[in-house]
CSV table of C-alpha atoms in Angstrom, one decimal:
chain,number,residue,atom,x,y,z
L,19,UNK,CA,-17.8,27.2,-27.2
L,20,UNK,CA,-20.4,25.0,-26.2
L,21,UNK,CA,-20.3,26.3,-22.3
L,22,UNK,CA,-19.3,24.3,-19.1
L,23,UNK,CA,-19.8,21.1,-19.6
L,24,UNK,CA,-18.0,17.8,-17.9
L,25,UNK,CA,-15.8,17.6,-20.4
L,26,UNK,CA,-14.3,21.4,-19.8
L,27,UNK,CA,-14.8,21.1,-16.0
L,28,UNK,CA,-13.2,17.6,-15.3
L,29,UNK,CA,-10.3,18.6,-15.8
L,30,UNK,CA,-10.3,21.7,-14.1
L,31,UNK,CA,-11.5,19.9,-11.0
L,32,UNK,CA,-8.8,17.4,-11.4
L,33,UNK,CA,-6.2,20.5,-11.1
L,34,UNK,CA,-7.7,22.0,-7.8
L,35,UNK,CA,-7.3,18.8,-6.0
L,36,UNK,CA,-3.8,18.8,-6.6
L,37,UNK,CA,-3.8,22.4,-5.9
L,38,UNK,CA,-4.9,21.7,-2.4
L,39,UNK,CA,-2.8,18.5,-1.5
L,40,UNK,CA,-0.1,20.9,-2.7
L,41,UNK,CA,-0.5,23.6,-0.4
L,42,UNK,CA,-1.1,21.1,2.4
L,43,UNK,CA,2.2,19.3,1.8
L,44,UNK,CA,3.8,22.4,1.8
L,45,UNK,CA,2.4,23.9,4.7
L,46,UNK,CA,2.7,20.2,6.2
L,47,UNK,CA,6.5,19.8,5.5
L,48,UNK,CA,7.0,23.8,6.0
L,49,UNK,CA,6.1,23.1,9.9
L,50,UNK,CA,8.2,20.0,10.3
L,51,UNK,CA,11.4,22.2,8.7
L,52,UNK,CA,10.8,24.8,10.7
L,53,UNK,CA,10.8,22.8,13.6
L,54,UNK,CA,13.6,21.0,13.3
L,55,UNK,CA,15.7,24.2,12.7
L,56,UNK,CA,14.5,24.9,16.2
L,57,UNK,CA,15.8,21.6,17.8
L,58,UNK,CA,17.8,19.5,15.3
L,59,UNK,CA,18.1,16.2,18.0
L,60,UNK,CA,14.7,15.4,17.6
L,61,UNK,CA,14.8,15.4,13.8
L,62,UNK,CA,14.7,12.3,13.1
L,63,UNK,CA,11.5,11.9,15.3
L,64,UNK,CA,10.1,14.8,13.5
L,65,UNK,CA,10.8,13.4,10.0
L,66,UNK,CA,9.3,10.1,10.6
L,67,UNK,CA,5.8,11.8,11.8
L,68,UNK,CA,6.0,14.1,8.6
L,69,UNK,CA,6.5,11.7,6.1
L,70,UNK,CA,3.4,9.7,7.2
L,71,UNK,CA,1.7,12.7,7.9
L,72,UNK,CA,2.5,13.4,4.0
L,73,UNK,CA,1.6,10.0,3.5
L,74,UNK,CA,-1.7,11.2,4.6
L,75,UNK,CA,-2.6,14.0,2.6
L,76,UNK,CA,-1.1,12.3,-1.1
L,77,UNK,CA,-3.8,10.1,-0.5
L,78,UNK,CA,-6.3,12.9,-1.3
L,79,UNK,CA,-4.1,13.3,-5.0
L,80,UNK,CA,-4.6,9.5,-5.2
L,81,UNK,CA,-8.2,9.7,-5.3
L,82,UNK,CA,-8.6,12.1,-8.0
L,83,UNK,CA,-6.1,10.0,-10.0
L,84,UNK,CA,-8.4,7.5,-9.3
L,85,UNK,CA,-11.4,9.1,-10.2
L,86,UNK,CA,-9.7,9.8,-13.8
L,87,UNK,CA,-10.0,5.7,-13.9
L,88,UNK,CA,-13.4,5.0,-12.4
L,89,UNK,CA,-14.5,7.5,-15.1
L,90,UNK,CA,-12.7,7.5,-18.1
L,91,UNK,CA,-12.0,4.0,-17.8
K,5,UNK,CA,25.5,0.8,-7.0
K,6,UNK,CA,26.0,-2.9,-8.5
K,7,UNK,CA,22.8,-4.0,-8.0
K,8,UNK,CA,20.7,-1.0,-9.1
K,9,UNK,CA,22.5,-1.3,-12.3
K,10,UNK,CA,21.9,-4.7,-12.6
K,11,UNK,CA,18.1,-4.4,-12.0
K,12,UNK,CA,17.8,-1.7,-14.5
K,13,UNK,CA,19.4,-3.8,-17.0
K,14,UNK,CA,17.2,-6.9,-16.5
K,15,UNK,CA,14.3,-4.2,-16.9
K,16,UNK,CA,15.9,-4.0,-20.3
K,17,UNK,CA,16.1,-7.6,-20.8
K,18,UNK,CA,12.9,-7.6,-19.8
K,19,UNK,CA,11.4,-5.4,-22.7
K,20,UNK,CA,13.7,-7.7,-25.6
K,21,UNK,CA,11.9,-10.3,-27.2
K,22,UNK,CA,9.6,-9.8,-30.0
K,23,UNK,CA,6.2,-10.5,-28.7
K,24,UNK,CA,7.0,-8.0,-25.7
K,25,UNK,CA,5.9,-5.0,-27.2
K,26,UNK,CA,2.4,-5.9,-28.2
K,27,UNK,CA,2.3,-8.1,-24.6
K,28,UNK,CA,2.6,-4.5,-23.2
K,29,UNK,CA,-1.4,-4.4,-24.8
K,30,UNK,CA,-2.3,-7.5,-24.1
K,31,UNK,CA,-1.0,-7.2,-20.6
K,32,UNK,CA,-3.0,-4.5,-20.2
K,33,UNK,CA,-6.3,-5.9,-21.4
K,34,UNK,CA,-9.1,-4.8,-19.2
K,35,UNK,CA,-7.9,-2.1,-18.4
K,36,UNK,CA,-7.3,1.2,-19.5
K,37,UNK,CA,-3.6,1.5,-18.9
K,38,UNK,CA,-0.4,-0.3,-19.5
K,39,UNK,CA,1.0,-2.7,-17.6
K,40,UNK,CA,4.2,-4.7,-17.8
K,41,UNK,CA,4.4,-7.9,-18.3
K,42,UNK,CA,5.1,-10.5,-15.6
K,43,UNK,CA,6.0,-14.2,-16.4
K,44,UNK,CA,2.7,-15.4,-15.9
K,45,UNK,CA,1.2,-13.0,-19.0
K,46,UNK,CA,4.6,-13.9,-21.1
K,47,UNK,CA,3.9,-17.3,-20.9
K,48,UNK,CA,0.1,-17.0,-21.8
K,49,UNK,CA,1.2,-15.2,-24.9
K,50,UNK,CA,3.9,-17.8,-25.8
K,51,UNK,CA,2.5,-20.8,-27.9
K,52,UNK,CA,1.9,-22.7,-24.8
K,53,UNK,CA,-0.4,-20.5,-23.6
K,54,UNK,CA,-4.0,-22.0,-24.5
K,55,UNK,CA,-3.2,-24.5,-22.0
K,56,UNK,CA,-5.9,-24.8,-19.2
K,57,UNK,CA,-3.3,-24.8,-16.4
K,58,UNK,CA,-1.5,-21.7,-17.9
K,59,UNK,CA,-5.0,-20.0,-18.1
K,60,UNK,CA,-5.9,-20.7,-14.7
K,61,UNK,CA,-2.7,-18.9,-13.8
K,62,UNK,CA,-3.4,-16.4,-15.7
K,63,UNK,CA,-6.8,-15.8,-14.2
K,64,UNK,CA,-6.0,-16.1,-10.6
K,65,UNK,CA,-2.9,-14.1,-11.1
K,66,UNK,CA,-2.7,-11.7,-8.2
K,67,UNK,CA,-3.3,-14.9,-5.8
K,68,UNK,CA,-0.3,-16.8,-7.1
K,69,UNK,CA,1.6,-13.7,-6.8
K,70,UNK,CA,0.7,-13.3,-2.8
K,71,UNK,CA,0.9,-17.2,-2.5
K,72,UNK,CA,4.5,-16.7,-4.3
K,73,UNK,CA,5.7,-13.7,-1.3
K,74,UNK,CA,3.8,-16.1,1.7
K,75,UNK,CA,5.6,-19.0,0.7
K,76,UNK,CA,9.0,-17.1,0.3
K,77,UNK,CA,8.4,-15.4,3.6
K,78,UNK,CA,7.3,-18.5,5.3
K,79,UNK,CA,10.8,-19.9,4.4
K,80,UNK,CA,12.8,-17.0,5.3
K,81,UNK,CA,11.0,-17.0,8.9
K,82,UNK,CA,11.5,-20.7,8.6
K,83,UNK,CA,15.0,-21.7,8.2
K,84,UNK,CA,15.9,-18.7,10.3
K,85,UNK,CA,14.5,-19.7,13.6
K,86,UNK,CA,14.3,-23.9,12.9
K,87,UNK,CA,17.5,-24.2,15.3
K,88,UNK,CA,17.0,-21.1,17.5
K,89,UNK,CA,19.6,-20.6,19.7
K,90,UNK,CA,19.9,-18.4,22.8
K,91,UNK,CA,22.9,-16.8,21.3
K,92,UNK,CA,21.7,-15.8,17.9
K,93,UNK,CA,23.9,-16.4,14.8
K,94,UNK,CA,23.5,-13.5,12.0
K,95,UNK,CA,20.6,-14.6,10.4
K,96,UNK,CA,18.1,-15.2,13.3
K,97,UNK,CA,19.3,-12.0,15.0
K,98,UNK,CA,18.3,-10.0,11.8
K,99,UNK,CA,15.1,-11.4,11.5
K,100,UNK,CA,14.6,-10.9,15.3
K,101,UNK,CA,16.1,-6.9,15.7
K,102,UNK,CA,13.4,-6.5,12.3
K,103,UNK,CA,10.6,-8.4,14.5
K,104,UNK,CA,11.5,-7.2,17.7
K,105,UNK,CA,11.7,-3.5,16.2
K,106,UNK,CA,8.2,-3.4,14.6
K,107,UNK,CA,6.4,-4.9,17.9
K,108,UNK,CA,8.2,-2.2,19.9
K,109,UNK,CA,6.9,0.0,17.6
K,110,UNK,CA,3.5,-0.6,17.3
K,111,UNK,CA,3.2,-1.3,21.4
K,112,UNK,CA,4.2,2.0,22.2
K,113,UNK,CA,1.0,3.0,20.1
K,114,UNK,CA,-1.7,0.2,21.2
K,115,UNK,CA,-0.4,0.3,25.3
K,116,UNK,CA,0.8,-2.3,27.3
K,117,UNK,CA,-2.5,-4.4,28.3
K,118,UNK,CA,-3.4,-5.1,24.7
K,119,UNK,CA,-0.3,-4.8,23.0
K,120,UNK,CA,0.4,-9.0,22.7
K,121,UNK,CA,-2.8,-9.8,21.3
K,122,UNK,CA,-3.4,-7.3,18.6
K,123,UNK,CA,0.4,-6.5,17.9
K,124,UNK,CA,1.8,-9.8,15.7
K,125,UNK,CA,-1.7,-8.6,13.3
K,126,UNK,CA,-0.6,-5.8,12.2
K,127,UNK,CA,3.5,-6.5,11.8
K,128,UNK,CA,2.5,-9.4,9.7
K,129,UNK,CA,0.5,-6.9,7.9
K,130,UNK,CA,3.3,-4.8,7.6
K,131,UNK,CA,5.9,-7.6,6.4
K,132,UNK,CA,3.4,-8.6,4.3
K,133,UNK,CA,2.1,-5.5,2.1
K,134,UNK,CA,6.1,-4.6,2.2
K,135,UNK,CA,7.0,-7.4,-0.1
K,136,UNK,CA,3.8,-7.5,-2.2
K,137,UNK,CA,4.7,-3.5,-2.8
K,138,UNK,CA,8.5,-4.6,-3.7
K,139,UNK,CA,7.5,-7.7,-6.1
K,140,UNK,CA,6.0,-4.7,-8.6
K,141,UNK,CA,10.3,-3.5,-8.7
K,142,UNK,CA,10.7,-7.0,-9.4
K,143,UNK,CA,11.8,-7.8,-13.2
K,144,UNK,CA,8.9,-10.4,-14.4
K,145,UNK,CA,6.5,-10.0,-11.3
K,146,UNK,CA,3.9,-8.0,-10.5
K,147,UNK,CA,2.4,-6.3,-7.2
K,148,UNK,CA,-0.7,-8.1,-6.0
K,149,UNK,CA,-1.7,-4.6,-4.1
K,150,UNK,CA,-1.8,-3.0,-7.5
K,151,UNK,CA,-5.4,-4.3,-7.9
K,152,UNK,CA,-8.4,-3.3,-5.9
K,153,UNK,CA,-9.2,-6.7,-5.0
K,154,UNK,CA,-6.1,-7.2,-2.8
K,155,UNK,CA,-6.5,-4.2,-0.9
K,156,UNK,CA,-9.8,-4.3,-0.6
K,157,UNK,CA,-9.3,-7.7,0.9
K,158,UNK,CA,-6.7,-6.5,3.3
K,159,UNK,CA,-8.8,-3.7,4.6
K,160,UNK,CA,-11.7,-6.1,4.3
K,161,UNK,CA,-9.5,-8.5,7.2
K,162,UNK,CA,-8.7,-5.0,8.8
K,163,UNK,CA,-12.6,-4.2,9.6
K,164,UNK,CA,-12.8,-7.2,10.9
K,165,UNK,CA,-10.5,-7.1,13.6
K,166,UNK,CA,-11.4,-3.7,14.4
K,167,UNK,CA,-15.2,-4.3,15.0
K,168,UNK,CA,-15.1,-7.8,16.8
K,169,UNK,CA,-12.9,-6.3,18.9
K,170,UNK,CA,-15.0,-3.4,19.6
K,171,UNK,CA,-17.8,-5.7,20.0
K,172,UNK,CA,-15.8,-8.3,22.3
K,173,UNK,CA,-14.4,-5.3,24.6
K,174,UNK,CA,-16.7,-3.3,25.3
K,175,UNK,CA,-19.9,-5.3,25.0
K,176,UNK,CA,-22.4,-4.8,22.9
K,177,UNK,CA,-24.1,-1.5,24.6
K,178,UNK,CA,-20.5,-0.6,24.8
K,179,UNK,CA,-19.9,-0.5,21.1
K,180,UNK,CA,-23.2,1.8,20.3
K,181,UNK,CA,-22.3,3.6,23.0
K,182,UNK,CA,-19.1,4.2,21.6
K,183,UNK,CA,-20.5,4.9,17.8
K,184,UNK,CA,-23.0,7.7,19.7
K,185,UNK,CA,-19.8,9.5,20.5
K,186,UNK,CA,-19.8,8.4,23.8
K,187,UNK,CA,-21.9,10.8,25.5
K,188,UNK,CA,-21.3,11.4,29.6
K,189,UNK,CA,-23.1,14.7,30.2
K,190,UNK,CA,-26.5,16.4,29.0
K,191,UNK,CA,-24.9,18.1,26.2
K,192,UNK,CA,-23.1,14.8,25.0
K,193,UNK,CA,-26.8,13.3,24.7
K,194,UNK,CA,-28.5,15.9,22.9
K,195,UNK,CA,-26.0,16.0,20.7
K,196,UNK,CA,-26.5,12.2,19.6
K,197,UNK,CA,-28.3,12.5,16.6
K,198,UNK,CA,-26.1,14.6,15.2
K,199,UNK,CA,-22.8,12.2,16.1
K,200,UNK,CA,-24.7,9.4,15.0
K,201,UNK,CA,-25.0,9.9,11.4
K,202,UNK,CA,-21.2,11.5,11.3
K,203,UNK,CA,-19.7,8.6,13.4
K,204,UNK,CA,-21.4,5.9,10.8
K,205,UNK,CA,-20.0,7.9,7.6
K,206,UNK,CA,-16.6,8.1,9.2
K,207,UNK,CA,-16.7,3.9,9.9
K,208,UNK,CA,-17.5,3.7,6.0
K,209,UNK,CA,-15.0,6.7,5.2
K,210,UNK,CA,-12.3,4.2,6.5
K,211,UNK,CA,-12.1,1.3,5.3
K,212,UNK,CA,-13.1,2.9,1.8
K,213,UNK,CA,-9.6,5.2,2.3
K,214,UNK,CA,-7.5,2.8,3.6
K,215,UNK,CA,-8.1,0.5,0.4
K,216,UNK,CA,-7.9,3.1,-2.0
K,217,UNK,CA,-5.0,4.6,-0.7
K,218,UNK,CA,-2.6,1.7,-1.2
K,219,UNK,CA,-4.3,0.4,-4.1
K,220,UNK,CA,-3.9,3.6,-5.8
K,221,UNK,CA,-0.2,4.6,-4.3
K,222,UNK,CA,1.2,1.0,-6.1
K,223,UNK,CA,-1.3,1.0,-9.2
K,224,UNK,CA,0.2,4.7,-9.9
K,225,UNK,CA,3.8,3.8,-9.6
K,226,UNK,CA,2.9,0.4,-12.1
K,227,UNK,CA,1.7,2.9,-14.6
K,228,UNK,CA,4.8,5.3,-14.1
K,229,UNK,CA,7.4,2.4,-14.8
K,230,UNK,CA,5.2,1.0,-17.3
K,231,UNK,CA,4.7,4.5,-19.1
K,232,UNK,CA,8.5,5.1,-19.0
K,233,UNK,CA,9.9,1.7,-20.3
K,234,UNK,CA,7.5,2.3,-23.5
K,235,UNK,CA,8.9,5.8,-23.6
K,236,UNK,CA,12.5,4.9,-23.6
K,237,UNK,CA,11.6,2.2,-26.6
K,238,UNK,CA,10.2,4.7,-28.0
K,239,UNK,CA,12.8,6.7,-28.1
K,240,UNK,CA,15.3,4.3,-29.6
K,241,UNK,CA,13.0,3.0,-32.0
K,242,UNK,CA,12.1,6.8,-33.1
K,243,UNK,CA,15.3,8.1,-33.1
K,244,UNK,CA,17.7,5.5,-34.1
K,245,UNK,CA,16.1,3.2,-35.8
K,246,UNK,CA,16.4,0.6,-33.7
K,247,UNK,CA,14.3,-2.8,-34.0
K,248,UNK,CA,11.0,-3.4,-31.9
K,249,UNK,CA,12.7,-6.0,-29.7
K,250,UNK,CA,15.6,-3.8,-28.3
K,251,UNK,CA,16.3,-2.6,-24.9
K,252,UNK,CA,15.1,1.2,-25.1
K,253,UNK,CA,16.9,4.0,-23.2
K,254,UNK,CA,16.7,3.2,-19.5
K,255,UNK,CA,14.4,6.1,-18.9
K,256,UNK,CA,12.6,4.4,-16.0
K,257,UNK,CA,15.5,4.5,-13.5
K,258,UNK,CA,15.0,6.9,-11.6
K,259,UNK,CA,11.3,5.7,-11.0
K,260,UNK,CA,12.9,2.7,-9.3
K,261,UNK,CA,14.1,4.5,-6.2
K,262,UNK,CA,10.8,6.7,-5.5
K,263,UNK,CA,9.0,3.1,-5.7
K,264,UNK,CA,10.9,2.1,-3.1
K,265,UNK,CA,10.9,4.6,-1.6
K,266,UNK,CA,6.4,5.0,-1.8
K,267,UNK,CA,6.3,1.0,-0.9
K,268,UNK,CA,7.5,1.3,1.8
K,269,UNK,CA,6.0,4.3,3.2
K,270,UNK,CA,2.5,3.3,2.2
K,271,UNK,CA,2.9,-0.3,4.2
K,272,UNK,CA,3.9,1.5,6.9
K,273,UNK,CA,0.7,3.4,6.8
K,274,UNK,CA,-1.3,1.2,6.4
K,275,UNK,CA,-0.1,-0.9,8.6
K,276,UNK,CA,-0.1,2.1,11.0
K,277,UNK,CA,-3.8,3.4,10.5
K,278,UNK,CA,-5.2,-0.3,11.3
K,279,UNK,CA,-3.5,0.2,14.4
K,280,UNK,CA,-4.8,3.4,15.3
K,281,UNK,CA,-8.1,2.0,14.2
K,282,UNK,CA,-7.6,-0.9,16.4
K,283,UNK,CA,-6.9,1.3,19.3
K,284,UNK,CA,-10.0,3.7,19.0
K,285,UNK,CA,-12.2,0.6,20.3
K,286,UNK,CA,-10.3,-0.6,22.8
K,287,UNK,CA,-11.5,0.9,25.9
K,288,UNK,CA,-9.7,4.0,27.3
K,289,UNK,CA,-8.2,3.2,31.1
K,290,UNK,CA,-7.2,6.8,31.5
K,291,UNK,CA,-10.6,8.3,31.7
K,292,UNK,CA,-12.4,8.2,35.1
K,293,UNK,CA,-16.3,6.2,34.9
């Protein structure tokens, strides 16, 4: 066991990202449910704004997947 | 569901032929992961392919592929408004209730005194990364966006906009002002050196997400069909036997509808975020100077 090096860590760090996008798409999409329990007419309103809000916060998944590229190549 | 089984089977058609399975290498030469081949890199690795013309096409690829969706585009727009009538026939009326929709859209967001300058921008941009997203579902193309260099270029032609129309609006004095965090009161000044620095790694933030966002959305979904055609070959080669050259299981369906499905969501947001970006410079009228 030759200690932390990149080669243990990488991937590690490559888990929390998705860790967090995956809590903040759930807490993201959690609201948007929630609220359109509370008034369905507006749901459609409300699902447009979450999926580009969601939109939003894949990106931060996308950059680590990119990252895997820029450095692995 | 005629024509989603029709495009998975010309997926299949797609992967027959002998020289397929090793293209699915050469095609993705370069780079680290695979790639499908489009008709451009099946013809390079046909005999004719140590042509000059064919290896110019191979080498400007991605262009010929966005030259390809302007020039279909162009014609679509074309033919349907060459006779334009005041009482639209079917045609004309769906390309104006698509037009029409995605200016009222993006006017509600930029407000009414700027809305006709900046507002045909970014629905061409829309229309535009829309069917450069859709040519990667395409059997034999490929998605221009699923390189950096077309998104990069996009974003590139984004900035632009943004900052000459920061600097045309509000003056020069205006637009530092504006970068400073537009300060008003004591505290707003003091805290200048401090907005300063934040405000200019937010304006290289930007542009530097909004490529790499889309790049990376379409590049991800290339590599998840390409990933799943060689699996289901795989699998029929592994299992049964069968020869190099024939259609695998059509494991890669399913992929089809959430690449739809990220396409479009990912023009729209990019398409979106310029025009938020747009509207950040223009000059506020609801605050009182």
């Amino acid at each position: 066991m030759e200690g932390l090096s990149f080669e243990v860590l990488y991937p590690v760090g490559i888990g929390l990202g998705a860790l967090g996008c995956g809590i903040g798409l759930g807490r993201a999409v959690g609201s948007a449910l929630e609220a359109m329990a509370r008034q369905p007419e507006i749901a459609g309103k409300l699902l447009v704004n979450m999926v580009i809000g969601a939109a939003f916060i894949e990106a931060l998944t996308i950059y680590v997947l990119i990252s895997k590229f820029i450095v692995g190549g | 569901m005629a024509d989603a089984e029709s495009s998975h089977i010309e997926m299949q058609h797609d992967t027959s032929g002998h020289a397929v399975h090793s293209d699915d290498a050469h095609a993705g030469e370069g780079h680290g992961h695979p790639e499908i081949p489009n008709f451009i890199t099946l013809v390079k690795a046909s005999p004719l392919g140590h042509s000059r013309v064919v290896e110019f096409l191979h080498h400007w690829e991605n262009p010929v592929f966005s030259i390809l969706a302007l020039l279909v585009l162009g014609c679509v727009f074309k033919t349907a408004m060459s006779r334009a009538q005041l009482i639209p026939g079917k045609f004309q009326n769906f390309i104006e209730v698509c037009i029409e929709g995605l200016c009222n859209f993006f006017s509600e967001i930029i407000g009414e005194k700027y809305a006709k300058r900046y507002v045909l921008y970014v629905s061409g941009l829309f229309i535009f990364i829309l069917i450069n997203n859709y040519m990667g579902l395409i059997p034999f193309f490929k998605a221009p966006t699923s390189v950096y260099n077309t998104t990069l270029a996009l974003t590139i032609c984004t900035f632009l906009v943004v900052h000459y129309t920061g600097l045309r609006e509000n003056g020069p004095i205006g637009y530092v002002h504006h970068i400073m965090g537009s300060p008003r009161d004591l505290i707003g000044w003091l805290l200048v050196p401090v907005m300063f620095p934040l405000h200019l790694i937010g304006e290289v933030a930007k542009p530097v997400s909004l490529s790499l966002r889309l790049f990376g959305n379409v590049m991800g979904e290339d590599i998840l069909l390409a990933v799943f055609l060689g699996l289901g070959i795989a699998a029929t080669v592994g299992l049964f036997g069968f020869p190099d050259w024939a259609p695998g299981f059509p494991l890669h369906f399913p992929f089809f509808f959430l690449g739809f499905l990220m396409s479009t969501i990912q023009a729209l947001v990019f398409s979106l975020l310029s025009c938020i970006y747009i509207v950040l410079v223009l000059p506020h009228e609801d605050e009182h100077h």
